[in-house]
Amino acid sequence: MSKRKVKDQQLTVGQCVCQVHRILRERFCFQKLPSAPVGLESQHKHLLELLKRTAIHGESNSVLIVGPRGAGKTMLLKSVLNELLDVKEVKSNILLVQLNGLLQTDDRIALKEITRQLNLENVVGDKVFGSFAENLAFLLEALKKGDRSSSRPVLFTLDEFDLFTHHKNQTLLYNLFDISQSAQTPVAVVGLTCRVDVLELLEKRVKSRFSHRQIQALSPMDFPQYVELVQQQLSLPQEFPDGRFAHEWNNSVKALCEDKSVEDVLRKHFNLSKDFRSLHMLLFLALSCVTPSNPTIKPSLLLEASRLCTMDCKANMLHGLSILELCLIIAMKHLNDHYQDEPFNFEMVYNEFKKFLQRKSHSVHSFEKPVVIKAFEHLQQLELIRPVDGSASRTQKEYQLMKLLLDHTQVMEALQRYPQCPTDVNWSD
Amino acid sequence: MSRYFTRLKMKRCYKWGGRPSLCNRKFKSCYYDSLYVSTDGQRDACLIQTGQHILVEGDDDDKPYVAKLLKLFGDGKMGLVVQWFVHFSEVPYNRRKLLGRTPHPQEIFLYEDRTCDGEIDAETIIGSVEVEHLPPDASFPETGQKGTLYFKLCWDTKAFKVVDAEGRHLDDKTPLVSVSVAPTTRVLPTPDATVMKRALSVTLSRVSASAGKLAASEVESGHSASKLSASKFLSRRRRGSCDSTPGVRKKLDLNSPNKKLTTDDVLGELLNEEIESQTEMARKLQSTPSKLPLQEFNLSPLKSSNRPSNGMSMTPLRSQRPPSPSPHTPPDHTSDWVSRFLGCCLIGFLFVFCSLTFPLFSPRARTPSQKKDPVSAIKEPALGSLAEELPEVSEQTDITPRSKRKSARLVSSRIRKQLNLLNAGEDQVFEDDSGDECFVPSKKDAGSTSEDEESGQAESEDEGISVKKRRLAASCRTPRSSRKAPASARTPHKSSSKKVVSNKPRTPRHATPGIPSRSLPARKPGNVLEEARARLHVSSVPDSLPCREQEFQDIYSFVESKIVGGNGGCMYISGVPGTGKTATVHEVIRCLQHASEQDELPSFRFIEINGMKMTDPHQAYVQILQKLTNQKATADHAAALLEKRFSNPAPQKETTVLLVDELDLLWTKKQNVMYNLFDWPTRRYARLVVLAIANTMDLPERIMINRVASRLGLTRMSFQPYSFKQLQQIITSRLNQVKAFEEDAVQLVSRKVAALSGDARRCLDICRRATEICEHSSSRQPGSGLVGMAHVMEALDEMFSSSYISAIRCASTQEQLFLRAVIAEFRRLGLEEATFQQVFVQHRALCRMEGLQPISVSEGLAVCQRLGTSRILLLEPSRLDLLLRVRLNVSQDDVLYALKED
């Protein structure tokens, strides 16, 4: 072992970078759970105890984990389950049923999935037999037969919980909650949702049976913690094969986080959103530029990654337009300015365009009308303009009312950055 | 058993027999002595006379009621007055132990209940049945026909009492015997198979009984078999495969009344005189024990004679006959000449038999498992019809002890070999068979004919030779389609569809629902708080329900009066969720059940359905039926069965209490589910009490059409939300001396909940959460160990505080800024709605004010969408891009409040 370690210490830079990529990608692509939930410690404890009580005492419970996307709800649940299954007393006792509102789009499918995952007797192989009604009756009967002390607790996790509330009559939820409130097989129902108003979606009978326990997966994180988190996410673990490289890497990461420009970038990100996914996206872009010839994350890499992340897609699209199309966009912008965002049609734009040509037609050719129409249609295909709702399709193309889907600033920015933009096109009166 | 089903297929006609014996002018009714039951397509009618025992259509096709006919009267329609009998299975569960022994499968009890109506419609008669009284100390006959029922006790809803032969009911008994014996040849062509069968079997068993119960053991085995469960039955049948059951299938008659199987016919005619003489003799002998030998005649001598003659070795069949009780062994003098006669005829008959049966013999059909095989069923009609040719003789049936399965198989294999040689030239017979088969609509019917065959065979057994041949056939076919196996298939009409349904769902048959049990026992609560938590869980059933005394009393007296009075009724119970509606009803039922166990009340059945626990309103029928009779059926079929059950005059032995929870979900467009649920209790014979529960008080007015609301009636009850005092009492009673809460804490919880909803579940959940919080905090800093105000406040906060505020507080800076921009734009517009573009202008301005770098439109949209997915904002679909409209899902004040703290 030690021999190997000694050998490992002489890894080439290329091998080291490979290792770094492997380790960090595992982190950023959510394949690996963090050792401890960051910022959700109390929620973690609460959920763990709740589920433990179900597993060990046979107490039925229901709980909702609510939090915005990317806040770590699934991570929280997964780490709790990991920890729970480490307890020997629990491991052999609990039955897990995992449902997802995006997959189980109605109760029929959900019931089949439940019976399949519980491996009840009407399951042969992977197939569940019986009609919907029979399945329901069968499952209820099965769950009813159990009692608190003797039957195995069943843990239901309902991902995208809010989608289950759209099922007909909310039969599944009613029955799950009803079981959790009656002396049947002990169950724990854990719902994950990003909707804050989820309780209002529940029907009154279902709501009454729900225990109203909500765990808010919200972390009141501030910026220093965020930076710390970034550093932690980028650092290499102790057990990295090449100790020297790891040390260097970690030092460079530390330096990176103290860099002023990096701090600005991170603060901007932090202000935008606190969720882990967007952070991971940023770091991932930076990481992908790390090569053997460039074996550390430099502030410039992070700046570039940030630029990619926060790029405005519409402005980018404008860069690809022809001069004619750009002129039409500018004409539209003028119309918008004149008429306070009222919709326009092709003829109006064309007139505006002709006026422009008359005034300063030094550099721009005068185009035939059909060519202009073509350009106009191209803009519509790019969805830079869209027809106003309700404007009848039977009206002639030229007179169909349109709206510009670009903001004033986006047009201005695009004009400034447009490569070799003729100066008189830049008509800003 | 399902064998009764076949009859339903036929339309029965009823006709008075003879002139009215007595006329009551006042009621314009006449009394008659007898009644003819005939079936269309049937020449002869079955005569039912007063004093005879009859089968009456019950709510369960499998088990018709048994009754004794006391009077026949006509006043416009045909009516009967009967004395009911009950099967043991009709005795309520909790009383069954009173019998003190396992009942004989064919034992019935004289039913004495004054509340039970003895008047029924003639149309409900299925046929007659033989009932035999046994003295209380006599043991039940061991073997015998399926048909005969025995009774020695009387059941008066409280206890089993002995009905001694000389006592009250003996005089009822005696005429019966004479009656059923009397119609010998006359009754023979009865339309109804079972009537026939019964008639036959009874004579026999009576004879055997009078002969010192010699045949008892054999009779018994046959009987018990008929009552066994399907699987057991099958195996039993396999063993006793040669069982011959007397009885003629009516169906067959219908199909081929005048079927000519030429060879057989000739033989039949040839034999006629012998048979005639024999029957004469039998009839003469019948009432005396000396007749017994008659039953034997075709057994032993027969086989000895046939063995050498045809080389088709029958030996195993006969010689391995169960040696057991063999009560039929008294010295037989008649058997001598019979055997002689048989010997000479047998070769010919065997030939005939072979020709008849051969074409249908496939190797498979002959294996023991053939019972279920349609092939075996198919071949039977021909033989059955054979039996029909000689109906007169069938009266003096004999039961032959059956060969064991093994022997049967042996024989069948040998015969098969023989038959292979005879293969050629039997085609026309085969055609005959197949022609027969054509009538038969399905394999079920084919199955049913197998019984015809059986009965035909049995019936003709004592007629000697022709029987011989047929019996041979039977034994060759050994595991002759058992009565049970086809039963599932044989059922006609409704019952058939019912059975089919139960088979069709491909659910593995014996899937028993159940969650595996845990490997380690659940841990018991360790400390006071855990104990309190366990008690406070909504699921723990309290010893008593406090605060619902009045409602409890009302429901109790309502249901009790209906049970005592034996009539039906509806009650509508409403109340918001969590006010104890279902719990109270369950408590009432528990008390009533206790009372009925204490004999203070007649027994009743309790059934519960829940609108939320079914996938479709019509599933209600299925569930009710399943809980009532344990049958599976489709919704339509179940509705029909229930309709029949609740509307037919039949001795409903007990009241049914039906709890319909979440009634509003049973609403359908035509409202027929609700209509039926409330219509059944109004039926005269239904004895159904319906307790309907729903949340809204005015449900009947709101969603029910008039005819439904009218049937629901005005017996209504509404559960008010709990007041804080009641909630407090509930918590205290649940805690029951466990000192875990401070008084004030309990009061706080109850006041808070009472002010909000009055939902007891909520109250209990909060208390439970408070114990958890208490446990946490005490681990940090040791306190009193009691749940105090602080803990309760925290729990209340957790459950009732709006999560919007905390969500907004934890949102990112830009998100918060966007919310402020939304509010600013709303204020500017004076509207509660703005497009993203408008808001974004505000947002950019705010960014500049806050000294933040302005964000791009794409980022702004992302921020907006994030707020939209958490439903802090309500958004239009994102394809509208800049033009999508934004609304707040929270009040502006809440947003400002949440943002101000920052």
Coordinates of N, CA and C in Angstrom, one line a residue, chain B residues 124-271:
Chain B
T124 N -90.2 -17.6 -6.8 CA -88.8 -17.8 -6.3 C -88.5 -19.2 -6.0
I125 N -89.4 -20.1 -6.2 CA -89.1 -21.5 -6.0 C -88.2 -22.0 -7.1
I126 N -87.2 -22.7 -6.6 CA -86.3 -23.3 -7.6 C -86.7 -24.7 -7.8
G127 N -87.0 -25.4 -6.7 CA -87.3 -26.8 -6.9 C -87.5 -27.4 -5.5
S128 N -87.7 -28.6 -5.5 CA -87.9 -29.3 -4.2 C -86.6 -29.9 -3.8
V129 N -86.5 -30.1 -2.5 CA -85.3 -30.7 -2.0 C -85.8 -31.7 -0.9
E130 N -84.9 -32.6 -0.6 CA -85.2 -33.6 0.4 C -84.6 -33.2 1.7
V131 N -85.4 -33.2 2.7 CA -84.8 -32.8 4.0 C -85.2 -33.9 5.0
E132 N -84.2 -34.3 5.7 CA -84.5 -35.5 6.6 C -84.2 -35.1 8.0
H133 N -85.1 -35.5 8.8 CA -84.9 -35.2 10.2 C -84.1 -36.3 10.9
L134 N -83.2 -36.0 11.7 CA -82.4 -37.0 12.4 C -82.7 -36.8 13.9
P135 N -82.8 -37.8 14.6 CA -82.9 -37.6 16.0 C -81.6 -37.0 16.6
P136 N -81.8 -36.3 17.6 CA -80.6 -35.5 18.1 C -79.4 -36.3 18.4
D137 N -79.6 -37.5 18.8 CA -78.4 -38.3 19.2 C -77.8 -39.1 18.0
A138 N -78.5 -39.1 16.9 CA -78.1 -39.9 15.8 C -76.9 -39.2 15.1
S139 N -76.1 -40.0 14.5 CA -75.0 -39.4 13.8 C -75.5 -39.2 12.3
F140 N -74.7 -38.4 11.7 CA -75.1 -38.1 10.3 C -74.7 -39.2 9.4
P141 N -75.5 -39.5 8.4 CA -75.2 -40.6 7.5 C -73.8 -40.2 6.8
E142 N -73.1 -41.2 6.6 CA -71.7 -41.0 6.1 C -71.7 -40.8 4.6
T143 N -72.4 -41.6 3.9 CA -72.3 -41.4 2.5 C -73.8 -41.1 2.0
G144 N -73.9 -40.7 0.8 CA -75.2 -40.5 0.3 C -75.2 -39.5 -0.8
Q145 N -76.4 -39.1 -1.1 CA -76.5 -38.2 -2.2 C -76.2 -36.7 -1.8
K146 N -75.9 -36.0 -2.8 CA -75.7 -34.6 -2.6 C -76.9 -33.9 -2.1
G147 N -78.0 -34.4 -2.6 CA -79.2 -33.6 -2.4 C -79.8 -33.5 -1.1
T148 N -79.7 -34.6 -0.4 CA -80.4 -34.6 0.9 C -79.8 -33.7 1.9
L149 N -80.7 -33.1 2.6 CA -80.2 -32.2 3.7 C -80.7 -32.8 5.0
Y150 N -80.0 -32.6 6.1 CA -80.4 -33.1 7.3 C -80.7 -32.0 8.3
F151 N -81.6 -32.3 9.2 CA -81.7 -31.3 10.3 C -82.1 -32.0 11.6
K152 N -81.5 -31.6 12.6 CA -81.9 -32.1 13.9 C -82.1 -31.0 14.9
L153 N -81.6 -29.8 14.6 CA -81.7 -28.8 15.6 C -82.5 -27.6 15.0
C154 N -82.9 -26.8 15.9 CA -83.6 -25.6 15.5 C -82.8 -24.4 15.9
W155 N -82.8 -23.4 15.1 CA -82.0 -22.1 15.4 C -83.0 -21.0 15.6
D156 N -83.1 -20.4 16.7 CA -84.1 -19.4 16.9 C -83.4 -18.0 17.1
T157 N -82.3 -17.8 16.5 CA -81.5 -16.6 16.5 C -80.8 -16.4 17.8
K158 N -81.1 -17.2 18.8 CA -80.3 -17.0 20.0 C -79.5 -18.3 20.3
A159 N -80.1 -19.4 20.1 CA -79.5 -20.6 20.5 C -80.0 -21.8 19.5
F160 N -79.2 -22.8 19.6 CA -79.7 -24.0 18.9 C -80.5 -24.9 19.8
K161 N -81.6 -25.3 19.4 CA -82.4 -26.1 20.2 C -82.7 -27.4 19.5
V162 N -82.8 -28.4 20.4 CA -83.1 -29.7 19.8 C -84.5 -29.8 19.4
V163 N -84.7 -30.3 18.2 CA -86.0 -30.6 17.7 C -86.2 -32.1 17.7
D164 N -86.8 -32.6 18.7 CA -86.9 -34.1 18.7 C -87.9 -34.6 17.7
A165 N -87.7 -35.8 17.3 CA -88.5 -36.3 16.3 C -90.0 -36.4 16.7
E166 N -90.3 -36.6 18.0 CA -91.6 -36.6 18.4 C -92.2 -35.3 18.8
G167 N -91.3 -34.3 18.8 CA -91.7 -33.0 19.3 C -92.4 -32.2 18.3
R168 N -92.3 -30.9 18.4 CA -93.0 -30.0 17.6 C -92.9 -30.3 16.1
H169 N -91.7 -30.5 15.8 CA -91.4 -30.5 14.3 C -91.5 -31.9 13.7
L170 N -91.6 -32.8 14.5 CA -91.7 -34.1 13.9 C -92.8 -34.3 13.0
D171 N -94.0 -33.8 13.4 CA -95.2 -33.9 12.6 C -95.0 -33.2 11.3
D172 N -94.2 -32.2 11.3 CA -93.9 -31.6 10.0 C -93.1 -32.5 9.1
K173 N -92.3 -33.3 9.8 CA -91.4 -34.1 9.0 C -92.1 -35.3 8.4
T174 N -92.9 -35.9 9.1 CA -93.4 -37.2 8.7 C -94.2 -37.1 7.3
P175 N -95.0 -36.2 7.2 CA -95.7 -36.2 5.9 C -94.8 -36.0 4.7
L176 N -93.8 -35.3 5.0 CA -92.8 -35.1 4.0 C -92.3 -36.4 3.4
V177 N -92.0 -37.3 4.3 CA -91.5 -38.6 3.8 C -92.4 -39.2 2.9
S178 N -93.6 -39.3 3.3 CA -94.6 -40.0 2.5 C -94.8 -39.2 1.2
V179 N -94.8 -38.0 1.3 CA -95.0 -37.2 0.1 C -93.9 -37.5 -1.0
S180 N -92.8 -37.4 -0.5 CA -91.7 -37.5 -1.5 C -91.5 -38.9 -2.0
V181 N -92.0 -39.8 -1.2 CA -91.9 -41.2 -1.6 C -93.0 -41.5 -2.6
A182 N -94.1 -40.9 -2.4 CA -95.2 -41.2 -3.2 C -95.0 -41.1 -4.7
P183 N -94.6 -40.0 -5.1 CA -94.5 -39.9 -6.6 C -93.3 -40.7 -7.1
T184 N -93.6 -41.7 -7.6 CA -92.5 -42.6 -8.1 C -92.3 -42.4 -9.6
T185 N -93.0 -43.1 -10.3 CA -92.8 -43.0 -11.8 C -93.4 -41.7 -12.2
R186 N -94.4 -41.3 -11.6 CA -95.1 -40.1 -12.0 C -94.2 -38.9 -12.0
V187 N -93.5 -38.8 -11.0 CA -92.6 -37.6 -10.8 C -91.4 -37.6 -11.8
L188 N -91.2 -38.8 -12.2 CA -89.9 -38.9 -12.9 C -89.6 -37.9 -13.9
P189 N -90.4 -37.7 -14.8 CA -90.0 -36.7 -15.9 C -90.0 -35.3 -15.4
T190 N -89.7 -35.1 -14.2 CA -89.8 -33.7 -13.7 C -88.9 -32.8 -14.5
P191 N -89.4 -31.6 -14.6 CA -88.6 -30.7 -15.5 C -87.3 -30.4 -14.8
D192 N -87.3 -30.4 -13.5 CA -86.2 -29.9 -12.8 C -85.3 -31.0 -12.4
A193 N -84.0 -30.8 -12.8 CA -83.1 -31.9 -12.5 C -82.9 -32.1 -11.0
T194 N -82.7 -31.1 -10.3 CA -82.4 -31.3 -8.9 C -83.6 -31.9 -8.2
V195 N -84.8 -31.4 -8.6 CA -85.9 -32.0 -8.0 C -85.9 -33.5 -8.1
M196 N -85.6 -33.9 -9.3 CA -85.5 -35.3 -9.5 C -84.4 -35.9 -8.6
K197 N -83.3 -35.2 -8.7 CA -82.2 -35.8 -8.0 C -82.5 -35.9 -6.5
R198 N -83.0 -34.9 -6.0 CA -83.4 -34.9 -4.6 C -84.3 -36.0 -4.3
A199 N -85.3 -36.1 -5.2 CA -86.3 -37.1 -4.9 C -85.7 -38.5 -4.9
L200 N -84.8 -38.7 -5.8 CA -84.1 -40.0 -5.9 C -83.3 -40.2 -4.7
S201 N -82.5 -39.2 -4.4 CA -81.5 -39.4 -3.4 C -82.2 -39.6 -2.0
V202 N -83.3 -38.9 -1.9 CA -83.9 -39.1 -0.6 C -84.5 -40.4 -0.3
T203 N -85.1 -40.9 -1.3 CA -85.7 -42.2 -1.1 C -84.6 -43.2 -0.7
L204 N -83.5 -43.0 -1.4 CA -82.4 -43.9 -1.1 C -81.9 -43.8 0.3
S205 N -81.6 -42.6 0.6 CA -81.0 -42.4 1.9 C -82.0 -42.7 3.0
R206 N -83.2 -42.4 2.7 CA -84.2 -42.8 3.8 C -84.2 -44.3 4.0
V207 N -84.1 -44.9 2.8 CA -84.1 -46.4 2.9 C -82.9 -46.9 3.7
S208 N -81.8 -46.3 3.3 CA -80.6 -46.8 3.9 C -80.6 -46.4 5.4
A209 N -81.2 -45.3 5.7 CA -81.2 -44.9 7.1 C -82.1 -45.9 7.9
S210 N -83.2 -46.2 7.2 CA -84.1 -47.1 7.9 C -83.5 -48.5 8.1
A211 N -82.6 -48.7 7.2 CA -81.9 -50.0 7.3 C -80.8 -49.9 8.2
G212 N -81.0 -49.2 9.2 CA -79.9 -49.2 10.3 C -78.7 -48.4 9.9
K213 N -78.9 -47.4 9.1 CA -77.8 -46.5 8.7 C -76.6 -47.3 8.1
L214 N -77.0 -48.3 7.4 CA -75.9 -49.1 6.8 C -75.0 -48.2 5.9
A215 N -75.8 -47.5 5.1 CA -75.1 -46.8 4.1 C -74.5 -45.4 4.5
A216 N -74.7 -45.3 5.8 CA -74.4 -43.9 6.3 C -73.0 -43.4 5.9
S217 N -72.0 -44.2 6.1 CA -70.7 -43.7 5.9 C -70.5 -43.2 4.4
E218 N -71.0 -44.0 3.6 CA -70.9 -43.7 2.1 C -71.6 -42.5 1.8
V219 N -72.8 -42.4 2.3 CA -73.5 -41.2 2.0 C -72.8 -39.9 2.4
E220 N -72.3 -40.1 3.6 CA -71.6 -38.9 4.2 C -70.5 -38.4 3.3
S221 N -69.7 -39.3 2.9 CA -68.5 -38.9 2.2 C -68.9 -38.1 0.9
G222 N -69.9 -38.5 0.3 CA -70.3 -37.8 -0.9 C -70.8 -36.4 -0.5
H223 N -71.5 -36.4 0.6 CA -72.1 -35.1 0.9 C -71.0 -34.1 1.3
S224 N -70.2 -34.6 2.1 CA -69.2 -33.6 2.6 C -68.4 -33.1 1.5
A225 N -68.2 -33.9 0.5 CA -67.4 -33.5 -0.6 C -68.1 -32.3 -1.3
S226 N -69.3 -32.3 -1.4 CA -70.0 -31.3 -2.1 C -69.8 -29.9 -1.4
K227 N -69.5 -29.9 -0.2 CA -69.4 -28.7 0.5 C -68.0 -28.2 0.6
L228 N -67.1 -29.0 0.2 CA -65.8 -28.5 0.3 C -65.4 -27.4 -0.6
S229 N -64.4 -26.7 -0.3 CA -63.9 -25.7 -1.1 C -63.5 -26.3 -2.4
A230 N -63.3 -25.4 -3.4 CA -63.1 -25.8 -4.8 C -61.9 -26.8 -4.9
S231 N -60.8 -26.3 -4.3 CA -59.6 -27.1 -4.5 C -59.7 -28.4 -3.8
K232 N -60.1 -28.4 -2.6 CA -60.3 -29.6 -1.9 C -61.2 -30.5 -2.6
F233 N -62.3 -29.8 -3.1 CA -63.3 -30.6 -3.7 C -62.7 -31.4 -4.9
L234 N -61.9 -30.7 -5.6 CA -61.4 -31.3 -6.8 C -60.7 -32.6 -6.4
S235 N -59.8 -32.4 -5.5 CA -59.0 -33.6 -5.1 C -59.9 -34.7 -4.6
R236 N -60.9 -34.2 -3.8 CA -61.8 -35.2 -3.3 C -62.5 -35.9 -4.4
R237 N -62.9 -35.1 -5.4 CA -63.6 -35.7 -6.5 C -62.8 -36.7 -7.2
R238 N -61.5 -36.3 -7.3 CA -60.6 -37.2 -8.0 C -60.6 -38.6 -7.4
R239 N -60.6 -38.5 -6.1 CA -60.5 -39.8 -5.4 C -61.8 -40.5 -5.6
G240 N -62.9 -39.9 -5.3 CA -64.2 -40.5 -5.5 C -64.7 -40.3 -6.9
S241 N -63.9 -40.6 -7.8 CA -64.2 -40.1 -9.2 C -65.4 -40.8 -9.7
C242 N -65.7 -42.0 -9.3 CA -66.8 -42.7 -9.9 C -68.1 -42.3 -9.3
D243 N -68.1 -41.4 -8.4 CA -69.3 -41.0 -7.7 C -70.4 -40.9 -8.7
S244 N -71.5 -41.5 -8.4 CA -72.6 -41.3 -9.3 C -73.6 -40.5 -8.5
T245 N -74.0 -39.5 -9.2 CA -75.1 -38.7 -8.5 C -76.3 -38.9 -9.3
P246 N -77.3 -39.2 -8.6 CA -78.6 -39.3 -9.3 C -79.1 -37.9 -9.7
G247 N -79.8 -37.9 -10.7 CA -80.4 -36.6 -11.1 C -80.4 -36.5 -12.6
V248 N -81.4 -35.9 -13.1 CA -81.5 -35.7 -14.5 C -81.3 -34.3 -14.8
R249 N -80.6 -34.0 -15.8 CA -80.4 -32.6 -16.2 C -81.5 -32.2 -17.1
K250 N -82.0 -31.2 -16.7 CA -83.1 -30.6 -17.5 C -82.7 -30.2 -18.8
K251 N -81.5 -29.5 -18.8 CA -81.0 -28.9 -20.0 C -80.9 -29.9 -21.1
L252 N -80.5 -31.0 -20.7 CA -80.3 -32.0 -21.8 C -81.7 -32.3 -22.4
D253 N -82.6 -32.4 -21.6 CA -83.9 -32.6 -22.1 C -84.3 -31.6 -23.1
L254 N -83.9 -30.4 -22.8 CA -84.3 -29.3 -23.7 C -83.5 -29.5 -25.0
N255 N -82.3 -29.8 -24.9 CA -81.5 -29.9 -26.1 C -81.9 -31.0 -27.0
S256 N -82.1 -32.1 -26.4 CA -82.3 -33.3 -27.2 C -83.4 -34.2 -26.6
P257 N -84.6 -33.7 -26.6 CA -85.7 -34.4 -26.0 C -85.9 -35.8 -26.6
N258 N -85.8 -35.8 -27.9 CA -86.2 -37.0 -28.5 C -85.0 -37.6 -29.3
K259 N -83.9 -37.4 -28.7 CA -82.7 -37.9 -29.4 C -82.7 -39.4 -29.6
K260 N -82.4 -39.8 -30.8 CA -82.3 -41.2 -31.0 C -80.9 -41.6 -31.2
L261 N -80.5 -42.4 -30.3 CA -79.2 -43.0 -30.5 C -79.5 -44.4 -30.8
T262 N -79.4 -44.7 -32.0 CA -80.1 -45.9 -32.5 C -79.8 -47.2 -31.7
T263 N -78.5 -47.4 -31.6 CA -78.1 -48.7 -30.9 C -78.6 -48.7 -29.5
D264 N -78.4 -47.6 -28.9 CA -78.8 -47.6 -27.6 C -80.3 -47.7 -27.4
D265 N -81.0 -47.1 -28.3 CA -82.4 -47.1 -28.2 C -82.9 -48.6 -28.3
V266 N -82.4 -49.2 -29.2 CA -82.8 -50.6 -29.4 C -82.5 -51.4 -28.1
L267 N -81.4 -51.2 -27.6 CA -81.0 -51.9 -26.4 C -82.0 -51.5 -25.3
G268 N -82.2 -50.3 -25.3 CA -83.1 -49.8 -24.2 C -84.5 -50.5 -24.3
E269 N -85.0 -50.6 -25.5 CA -86.2 -51.2 -25.7 C -86.2 -52.7 -25.3
L270 N -85.1 -53.3 -25.8 CA -84.9 -54.7 -25.4 C -85.0 -54.9 -23.9
L271 N -84.4 -53.9 -23.3 CA -84.3 -54.1 -21.8 C -85.6 -53.7 -21.1

